[in-house]
């Protein structure tokens, strides 16, 4: 009896301790498509295994444009969530405004600095302290292709140059398919544009144009050629792109309406969620001239400054889960990205993830690892907005010349500074 009593008392005590530290945290994110939601659910479950409660604050909308608008209004009304998906330089902007907390304790306990790539984690620190935890590494420069559609159109491989691409597009169109699936939203236009531009210009040019925002690069012949190639892609799309979500475009490739999509590897999460296998049911190939390049995009979860100790503990627990080896494998398999921990083996990942990791290593060696402007990794929020406006207007205005667009880039960026 005594033993049973002692056991019961111990269990009660454990439950009480658990409860004292357990807290509810609200998590804002934009992971709402099929693949994204599967990945987010894994994180919610692991947090709840620790006794905490995940209050879901999902705001649909690719690349998080709507989520960031909602976050601003919640923060301005004095009621930000405890955790929010924020990326790149924008984390610093929130930190500078005094909104973010500090999760150094979790970083020190788990030794983050030993296994995270320096180049990427810099964005997660504010004044040298961790304010956010990085989750993954997405590669932007990918073409997702439906091999059956290509074969049926008489195209025997995913195009490696833009000339090949436009020849293939003619054949695909003639065979009755849409060559390139796309959604006409500014961030998707910018995603396609930066991929075209990095292939034509290379890593150094990309950095001059889209990291340094150098007017000479922005108005150079390379830029003009990139803009012209980008605009020509408009003719390889269907007439209903306006406002289409990225995952709807992906589903056009999945169900064989379209041959290809240029999109970051969260698109792979949709193929995976549909039970498809790379190399069999779909292909992942680097867009023209970008094979040894890597345009990166890292999702991070930023921790807002909260007073409640239970919530602070929940934030640190969440961060610890995110960077645990098991979670890095499971989450990234569902999400389409690769682990942000460089010491996690990719043995259990598919061929596209392995190719992504290889490209990451090559790009690091060859100085061809570049931050994605379209995904908030390269410049400030307002500068990114200025670039989006010009790119999208140019894409949708049949009369606007590439030369005009390149000059507008310079003036719009200047006005945004
Ligand atoms: C995010 C991804 C997300 C994608 C589509 C990107 O900016 O980094 O996590 O899946 O947008 O919403």
Short mmCIF file of C-alpha atoms and ligand atoms in Angstrom, two decimals:
data_model
loop_
_atom_site.label_atom_id
_atom_site.label_comp_id
_atom_site.label_asym_id
_atom_site.label_seq_id
_atom_site.Cartn_x
_atom_site.Cartn_y
_atom_site.Cartn_z
CA UNK A 1 0.00 0.00 0.00
CA UNK A 2 2.73 2.31 1.05
CA UNK A 3 4.42 1.91 -2.29
CA UNK A 4 1.23 2.62 -4.21
CA UNK A 5 0.65 5.74 -2.11
CA UNK A 6 4.20 6.89 -2.70
CA UNK A 7 3.83 6.31 -6.43
CA UNK A 8 0.54 8.15 -6.58
CA UNK A 9 1.98 11.08 -4.63
CA UNK A 10 4.95 11.18 -7.01
CA UNK A 11 2.67 11.20 -10.04
CA UNK A 12 0.58 13.97 -8.56
CA UNK A 13 3.67 16.00 -7.83
CA UNK A 14 4.98 15.51 -11.37
CA UNK A 15 1.64 16.59 -12.80
CA UNK A 16 1.63 19.65 -10.58
CA UNK A 17 5.18 20.61 -11.61
CA UNK A 18 4.28 20.03 -15.24
CA UNK A 19 1.25 22.23 -14.86
CA UNK A 20 3.19 25.00 -13.14
CA UNK A 21 5.51 25.28 -16.13
CA UNK A 22 2.98 24.50 -18.80
CA UNK A 23 1.60 27.42 -20.73
CA UNK A 24 -0.43 28.33 -23.76
CA UNK A 25 1.44 30.08 -26.53
CA UNK A 26 -0.11 31.53 -29.61
CA UNK A 27 1.86 30.77 -32.77
CA UNK A 28 1.38 32.86 -35.90
CA UNK A 29 2.41 31.20 -39.17
CA UNK A 30 1.30 30.86 -42.78
CA UNK A 31 1.73 27.12 -43.21
CA UNK A 32 -1.72 26.31 -44.52
CA UNK A 33 -1.28 24.33 -47.77
CA UNK A 34 -1.45 20.50 -47.68
CA UNK A 35 2.29 19.91 -47.18
CA UNK A 36 2.80 22.96 -44.98
CA UNK A 37 -0.07 22.07 -42.63
CA UNK A 38 1.31 18.54 -42.17
CA UNK A 39 4.66 19.98 -41.18
CA UNK A 40 3.12 22.54 -38.78
CA UNK A 41 1.03 19.83 -37.13
CA UNK A 42 4.18 17.92 -36.20
CA UNK A 43 5.47 20.93 -34.29
CA UNK A 44 2.17 21.48 -32.52
CA UNK A 45 2.08 17.84 -31.41
CA UNK A 46 5.62 17.89 -30.06
CA UNK A 47 4.95 21.07 -28.11
CA UNK A 48 1.81 19.56 -26.63
CA UNK A 49 3.78 16.42 -25.66
CA UNK A 50 5.70 18.75 -23.35
CA UNK A 51 2.47 19.78 -21.67
CA UNK A 52 2.10 23.17 -23.36
CA UNK A 53 -0.82 24.33 -25.46
CA UNK A 54 -0.38 25.56 -29.05
CA UNK A 55 -2.92 28.21 -29.90
CA UNK A 56 -2.97 28.18 -33.66
CA UNK A 57 -2.85 31.53 -35.43
CA UNK A 58 -2.62 30.50 -39.08
CA UNK A 59 -2.96 33.26 -41.66
CA UNK A 60 -3.25 31.85 -45.18
CA UNK A 61 -1.34 33.50 -48.01
CA UNK A 62 1.86 32.38 -49.73
CA UNK A 63 5.17 33.87 -48.57
CA UNK A 64 3.45 35.36 -45.55
CA UNK A 65 2.40 38.75 -46.96
CA UNK A 66 -0.99 38.60 -45.24
CA UNK A 67 0.49 37.07 -42.09
CA UNK A 68 2.90 39.99 -41.74
CA UNK A 69 0.08 42.52 -42.16
CA UNK A 70 -1.97 40.79 -39.47
CA UNK A 71 1.07 40.59 -37.18
CA UNK A 72 1.63 44.33 -37.48
CA UNK A 73 -1.92 45.16 -36.53
CA UNK A 74 -1.88 42.77 -33.56
CA UNK A 75 1.42 44.20 -32.33
CA UNK A 76 0.24 47.79 -32.76
CA UNK A 77 -2.82 47.04 -30.67
CA UNK A 78 -0.49 45.79 -27.92
CA UNK A 79 -1.39 42.14 -28.29
CA UNK A 80 1.24 40.30 -30.34
CA UNK A 81 1.32 36.48 -30.31
CA UNK A 82 4.06 34.79 -28.24
CA UNK A 83 5.63 33.29 -31.37
CA UNK A 84 5.55 34.35 -35.02
CA UNK A 85 7.04 33.06 -38.24
CA UNK A 86 9.27 35.94 -39.38
CA UNK A 87 12.26 35.86 -41.69
CA UNK A 88 15.61 37.43 -42.45
CA UNK A 89 16.20 41.14 -41.88
CA UNK A 90 12.61 41.58 -40.74
CA UNK A 91 13.50 39.80 -37.47
CA UNK A 92 16.01 42.55 -36.81
CA UNK A 93 13.38 45.19 -37.61
CA UNK A 94 11.02 43.71 -34.99
CA UNK A 95 13.92 43.40 -32.54
CA UNK A 96 14.93 47.03 -33.05
CA UNK A 97 11.37 48.07 -32.21
CA UNK A 98 11.74 46.24 -28.89
CA UNK A 99 9.18 43.51 -29.49
CA UNK A 100 11.34 40.41 -29.24
CA UNK A 101 12.51 38.30 -26.30
CA UNK A 102 15.71 36.35 -25.76
CA UNK A 103 16.15 32.59 -26.06
CA UNK A 104 19.91 32.41 -25.43
CA UNK A 105 19.29 29.95 -22.59
CA UNK A 106 17.92 27.38 -25.05
CA UNK A 107 20.70 28.14 -27.54
CA UNK A 108 23.40 27.68 -24.91
CA UNK A 109 21.85 24.54 -23.42
CA UNK A 110 21.64 22.86 -26.84
CA UNK A 111 24.88 24.30 -28.30
CA UNK A 112 23.26 25.89 -31.38
CA UNK A 113 26.42 27.69 -32.43
CA UNK A 114 28.14 24.31 -32.91
CA UNK A 115 25.80 23.07 -35.61
CA UNK A 116 24.03 26.00 -37.28
CA UNK A 117 25.49 27.67 -40.40
CA UNK A 118 26.81 31.07 -39.40
CA UNK A 119 25.66 32.79 -42.57
CA UNK A 120 22.09 31.76 -41.91
CA UNK A 121 21.72 32.23 -38.15
CA UNK A 122 22.97 35.81 -38.18
CA UNK A 123 19.41 36.84 -39.00
CA UNK A 124 18.05 35.09 -35.90
CA UNK A 125 20.10 37.20 -33.52
CA UNK A 126 19.29 40.70 -32.34
CA UNK A 127 22.25 42.54 -30.80
CA UNK A 128 24.10 39.23 -30.54
CA UNK A 129 21.27 37.40 -28.73
CA UNK A 130 19.04 34.74 -30.18
CA UNK A 131 15.53 36.15 -30.62
CA UNK A 132 14.38 33.52 -33.12
CA UNK A 133 15.00 29.90 -33.94
CA UNK A 134 15.71 28.86 -37.55
CA UNK A 135 13.69 25.91 -38.74
CA UNK A 136 14.90 24.86 -42.18
CA UNK A 137 16.63 25.76 -45.42
CA UNK A 138 14.47 26.09 -48.51
CA UNK A 139 16.06 26.30 -51.95
CA UNK A 140 14.26 28.68 -54.29
CA UNK A 141 15.85 27.76 -57.61
CA UNK A 142 13.93 24.69 -58.65
CA UNK A 143 11.78 23.56 -61.57
CA UNK A 144 9.12 21.00 -60.64
CA UNK A 145 8.16 18.93 -63.67
CA UNK A 146 5.62 16.32 -64.65
CA UNK A 147 7.57 13.71 -66.68
CA UNK A 148 4.47 12.26 -68.35
CA UNK A 149 3.46 15.64 -69.71
CA UNK A 150 6.99 16.26 -70.98
CA UNK A 151 7.13 12.86 -72.64
CA UNK A 152 3.71 13.23 -74.20
CA UNK A 153 4.87 16.55 -75.64
CA UNK A 154 8.03 15.05 -77.12
CA UNK A 155 10.33 16.84 -74.67
CA UNK A 156 12.93 14.39 -73.40
CA UNK A 157 14.44 16.37 -70.54
CA UNK A 158 13.76 19.35 -68.33
CA UNK A 159 15.27 22.34 -70.20
CA UNK A 160 18.78 23.42 -69.19
CA UNK A 161 18.96 26.72 -71.05
CA UNK A 162 16.32 29.37 -71.71
CA UNK A 163 16.46 28.66 -75.46
CA UNK A 164 15.71 25.03 -74.73
CA UNK A 165 12.97 26.12 -72.36
CA UNK A 166 11.14 28.21 -74.95
CA UNK A 167 11.49 25.45 -77.61
CA UNK A 168 10.08 22.92 -75.14
CA UNK A 169 7.26 25.32 -74.22
CA UNK A 170 6.15 25.45 -77.88
CA UNK A 171 5.98 21.66 -78.03
CA UNK A 172 4.14 21.39 -74.73
CA UNK A 173 1.60 23.97 -75.84
CA UNK A 174 1.07 22.16 -79.15
CA UNK A 175 0.46 18.92 -77.25
CA UNK A 176 -2.36 20.67 -75.37
CA UNK A 177 -0.75 21.40 -72.00
CA UNK A 178 0.25 24.57 -70.16
CA UNK A 179 4.05 24.82 -70.27
CA UNK A 180 4.55 26.79 -67.02
CA UNK A 181 2.12 26.81 -64.09
CA UNK A 182 2.18 30.12 -62.25
CA UNK A 183 0.23 32.23 -59.83
CA UNK A 184 0.14 35.96 -60.59
CA UNK A 185 0.98 37.35 -57.15
CA UNK A 186 3.86 39.78 -56.65
CA UNK A 187 5.95 37.37 -54.54
CA UNK A 188 5.52 34.57 -57.10
CA UNK A 189 6.48 36.91 -59.95
CA UNK A 190 9.56 37.95 -57.97
CA UNK A 191 10.42 34.32 -57.22
CA UNK A 192 10.49 33.47 -60.92
CA UNK A 193 12.35 36.67 -61.78
CA UNK A 194 15.14 36.17 -59.25
CA UNK A 195 15.69 32.62 -60.48
CA UNK A 196 15.97 33.81 -64.09
CA UNK A 197 18.28 36.64 -63.07
CA UNK A 198 20.62 34.54 -60.94
CA UNK A 199 21.08 32.05 -63.79
CA UNK A 200 21.81 34.73 -66.37
CA UNK A 201 23.98 36.89 -64.11
CA UNK A 202 25.61 34.43 -61.66
CA UNK A 203 26.17 34.79 -57.90
CA UNK A 204 28.23 37.98 -57.86
CA UNK A 205 25.83 39.77 -60.14
CA UNK A 206 22.85 38.62 -58.10
CA UNK A 207 24.45 39.99 -54.94
CA UNK A 208 25.26 43.34 -56.55
CA UNK A 209 21.74 43.69 -57.88
CA UNK A 210 19.56 42.15 -55.15
CA UNK A 211 21.61 42.47 -51.96
CA UNK A 212 23.58 45.70 -52.53
CA UNK A 213 20.83 47.13 -54.78
CA UNK A 214 23.62 48.69 -56.85
CA UNK A 215 22.12 51.04 -59.51
CA UNK A 216 24.79 50.08 -62.02
CA UNK A 217 23.88 46.39 -61.76
CA UNK A 218 20.18 47.20 -61.75
CA UNK A 219 20.43 49.02 -65.07
CA UNK A 220 23.08 46.78 -66.66
CA UNK A 221 22.72 44.76 -69.87
CA UNK A 222 22.55 41.61 -67.74
CA UNK A 223 19.55 43.01 -65.92
CA UNK A 224 17.86 44.00 -69.17
CA UNK A 225 18.41 40.51 -70.59
CA UNK A 226 17.02 38.96 -67.39
CA UNK A 227 13.93 41.18 -67.52
CA UNK A 228 13.32 40.33 -71.17
CA UNK A 229 13.63 36.59 -70.54
CA UNK A 230 11.29 36.87 -67.57
CA UNK A 231 8.70 38.74 -69.61
CA UNK A 232 8.90 36.13 -72.36
CA UNK A 233 7.90 33.51 -69.79
CA UNK A 234 4.49 35.22 -69.59
CA UNK A 235 3.73 33.63 -72.96
CA UNK A 236 4.35 30.13 -71.58
CA UNK A 237 1.65 30.50 -68.91
CA UNK A 238 -2.15 30.23 -69.12
CA UNK A 239 -4.57 33.18 -69.13
CA UNK A 240 -5.84 32.68 -65.59
CA UNK A 241 -2.76 33.33 -63.51
CA UNK A 242 -4.12 36.46 -61.77
CA UNK A 243 -4.20 35.95 -58.02
CA UNK A 244 -3.74 32.17 -58.22
CA UNK A 245 -2.16 30.64 -55.09
CA UNK A 246 1.18 28.87 -55.51
CA UNK A 247 -0.17 25.50 -54.35
CA UNK A 248 -2.96 25.64 -56.94
CA UNK A 249 -0.24 26.14 -59.56
CA UNK A 250 1.62 23.14 -58.07
CA UNK A 251 -1.53 21.04 -58.32
CA UNK A 252 -1.68 21.83 -62.05
CA UNK A 253 1.68 20.06 -62.40
CA UNK A 254 0.58 17.26 -60.08
CA UNK A 255 -2.59 16.54 -62.03
CA UNK A 256 -0.98 16.83 -65.45
CA UNK A 257 -2.53 20.09 -66.69
CA UNK A 258 0.81 21.85 -66.74
CA UNK A 259 4.35 20.63 -67.41
CA UNK A 260 6.45 22.69 -64.99
CA UNK A 261 6.48 25.21 -62.17
CA UNK A 262 9.35 27.40 -60.96
CA UNK A 263 8.99 27.50 -57.19
CA UNK A 264 10.89 26.96 -53.94
CA UNK A 265 10.91 23.48 -52.49
CA UNK A 266 7.84 23.92 -50.29
CA UNK A 267 6.23 22.83 -53.60
CA UNK A 268 7.78 19.42 -52.95
CA UNK A 269 5.70 19.23 -49.78
CA UNK A 270 2.61 19.17 -52.03
CA UNK A 271 3.97 16.31 -54.17
CA UNK A 272 4.89 14.42 -50.98
CA UNK A 273 1.46 15.03 -49.44
CA UNK A 274 -0.06 13.67 -52.68
CA UNK A 275 1.98 10.46 -52.21
CA UNK A 276 4.24 11.13 -55.20
CA UNK A 277 7.90 10.10 -55.48
CA UNK A 278 10.65 12.18 -57.08
CA UNK A 279 12.32 10.55 -60.05
CA UNK A 280 9.15 8.53 -60.69
CA UNK A 281 6.08 10.75 -60.48
CA UNK A 282 7.77 14.13 -60.69
CA UNK A 283 11.17 15.67 -61.24
CA UNK A 284 13.12 18.40 -59.48
CA UNK A 285 15.74 20.13 -61.60
CA UNK A 286 17.65 23.40 -61.21
CA UNK A 287 16.38 26.11 -63.61
CA UNK A 288 18.70 27.13 -66.48
CA UNK A 289 22.27 27.93 -65.44
CA UNK A 290 21.59 27.66 -61.70
CA UNK A 291 22.70 24.10 -61.06
CA UNK A 292 25.60 25.00 -58.76
CA UNK A 293 23.79 27.94 -57.21
CA UNK A 294 21.54 28.09 -54.21
CA UNK A 295 19.10 30.85 -53.46
CA UNK A 296 18.23 30.26 -49.82
CA UNK A 297 15.23 31.00 -47.71
CA UNK A 298 15.14 30.06 -44.05
CA UNK A 299 11.97 30.02 -41.99
CA UNK A 300 12.40 31.20 -38.42
CA UNK A 301 10.10 31.39 -35.44
CA UNK A 302 10.63 34.65 -33.60
CA UNK A 303 9.88 34.85 -29.89
CA UNK A 304 8.00 37.91 -28.69
CA UNK A 305 8.85 39.43 -25.32
CA UNK A 306 6.44 37.88 -22.82
CA UNK A 307 6.30 38.39 -19.03
CA UNK A 308 4.85 35.05 -18.06
CA UNK A 309 7.58 32.60 -17.03
CA UNK A 310 5.55 29.63 -18.19
CA UNK A 311 5.29 31.16 -21.64
CA UNK A 312 9.00 31.93 -21.67
CA UNK A 313 9.63 28.28 -20.85
CA UNK A 314 7.22 27.20 -23.60
CA UNK A 315 9.10 29.43 -26.09
CA UNK A 316 12.41 27.81 -25.12
CA UNK A 317 10.89 24.34 -25.28
CA UNK A 318 9.51 25.10 -28.73
CA UNK A 319 12.93 26.29 -29.88
CA UNK A 320 14.59 23.17 -28.48
CA UNK A 321 12.10 20.90 -30.24
CA UNK A 322 12.64 22.73 -33.54
CA UNK A 323 16.36 22.07 -33.45
CA UNK A 324 16.24 18.51 -32.16
CA UNK A 325 17.64 16.05 -34.70
CA UNK A 326 14.46 13.96 -34.96
CA UNK A 327 12.28 16.95 -35.53
CA UNK A 328 14.65 18.35 -38.15
CA UNK A 329 14.22 15.11 -40.11
CA UNK A 330 10.46 14.73 -39.77
CA UNK A 331 9.52 18.36 -40.29
CA UNK A 332 11.76 18.92 -43.28
CA UNK A 333 10.66 15.71 -44.96
CA UNK A 334 7.08 17.01 -44.84
CA UNK A 335 7.95 20.62 -45.65
CA UNK A 336 10.20 19.99 -48.67
CA UNK A 337 13.16 21.84 -47.17
CA UNK A 338 16.43 20.48 -45.77
CA UNK A 339 17.53 20.59 -42.12
CA UNK A 340 19.11 23.82 -40.94
CA UNK A 341 21.32 21.68 -38.65
CA UNK A 342 24.28 20.75 -40.78
CA UNK A 343 25.01 17.67 -38.63
CA UNK A 344 21.73 15.92 -39.48
CA UNK A 345 22.11 13.05 -41.93
CA UNK A 346 20.04 13.14 -45.12
CA UNK A 347 20.08 9.36 -45.53
CA UNK A 348 16.33 9.11 -44.98
CA UNK A 349 15.49 12.00 -47.31
CA UNK A 350 14.41 11.80 -50.95
CA UNK A 351 16.56 12.52 -53.99
CA UNK A 352 15.47 16.18 -54.26
CA UNK A 353 16.50 16.91 -50.67
CA UNK A 354 19.83 15.20 -51.26
CA UNK A 355 20.34 17.26 -54.43
CA UNK A 356 19.44 20.40 -52.50
CA UNK A 357 22.03 19.65 -49.83
CA UNK A 358 24.67 18.94 -52.48
CA UNK A 359 23.89 22.21 -54.22
CA UNK A 360 24.11 23.99 -50.84
CA UNK A 361 27.61 22.61 -50.22
CA UNK A 362 28.80 23.40 -53.75
CA UNK A 363 27.31 26.88 -53.59
CA UNK A 364 29.03 27.52 -50.23
CA UNK A 365 32.39 26.52 -51.73
CA UNK A 366 31.89 28.48 -54.92
CA UNK A 367 30.45 31.57 -53.30
CA UNK A 368 27.15 30.98 -55.07
CA UNK A 369 24.95 30.81 -51.98
CA UNK A 370 22.66 33.83 -52.27
CA UNK A 371 19.81 35.11 -50.09
CA UNK A 372 16.40 35.17 -51.73
CA UNK A 373 15.02 38.68 -52.19
CA UNK A 374 11.57 37.32 -53.04
CA UNK A 375 11.48 35.55 -49.67
CA UNK A 376 12.64 38.33 -47.43
CA UNK A 377 16.23 37.21 -46.93
CA UNK A 378 18.12 39.94 -48.77
CA UNK A 379 16.87 43.49 -48.20
CA UNK A 380 14.55 45.48 -45.95
CA UNK A 381 10.82 44.99 -46.07
CA UNK A 382 10.18 48.31 -47.82
CA UNK A 383 12.93 47.75 -50.39
CA UNK A 384 11.51 44.31 -51.12
CA UNK A 385 8.07 45.89 -51.58
CA UNK A 386 9.51 48.39 -54.06
CA UNK A 387 11.13 45.62 -56.13
CA UNK A 388 7.90 43.57 -56.08
CA UNK A 389 5.87 46.51 -57.42
CA UNK A 390 8.18 47.14 -60.34
CA UNK A 391 8.60 43.47 -61.27
CA UNK A 392 4.87 42.76 -61.16
CA UNK A 393 3.90 45.89 -63.09
CA UNK A 394 6.48 45.11 -65.73
CA UNK A 395 5.28 41.51 -66.01
CA UNK A 396 1.66 42.53 -66.47
CA UNK A 397 2.16 45.52 -68.75
CA UNK A 398 2.75 44.33 -72.31
CA UNK A 399 3.94 47.81 -73.29
CA UNK A 400 6.53 48.39 -70.58
CA UNK A 401 10.08 48.03 -71.88
CA UNK A 402 12.79 46.21 -69.91
CA UNK A 403 14.88 49.42 -69.96
CA UNK A 404 12.03 51.35 -68.33
CA UNK A 405 11.56 48.67 -65.69
CA UNK A 406 15.24 48.66 -64.82
CA UNK A 407 15.23 52.45 -64.32
CA UNK A 408 12.08 52.18 -62.24
CA UNK A 409 13.79 49.61 -60.03
CA UNK A 410 16.46 52.15 -59.16
CA UNK A 411 14.00 54.96 -58.44
CA UNK A 412 11.53 52.80 -56.50
CA UNK A 413 14.29 51.37 -54.32
CA UNK A 414 15.67 54.86 -53.69
CA UNK A 415 12.22 56.08 -52.64
CA UNK A 416 11.88 53.12 -50.26
CA UNK A 417 15.10 53.85 -48.38
C1 LIG B 1 8.14 30.30 -46.75
C2 LIG B 1 7.73 28.86 -46.81
C3 LIG B 1 6.33 28.77 -47.35
C4 LIG B 1 6.22 29.52 -48.66
C5 LIG B 1 4.82 29.51 -49.26
C6 LIG B 1 7.96 30.96 -48.09
O1 LIG B 1 8.28 32.32 -48.02
O2 LIG B 1 9.49 30.39 -46.39
O3 LIG B 1 7.80 28.27 -45.53
O4 LIG B 1 6.00 27.42 -47.50
O5 LIG B 1 6.59 30.85 -48.47
O6 LIG B 1 3.92 30.09 -48.42
#
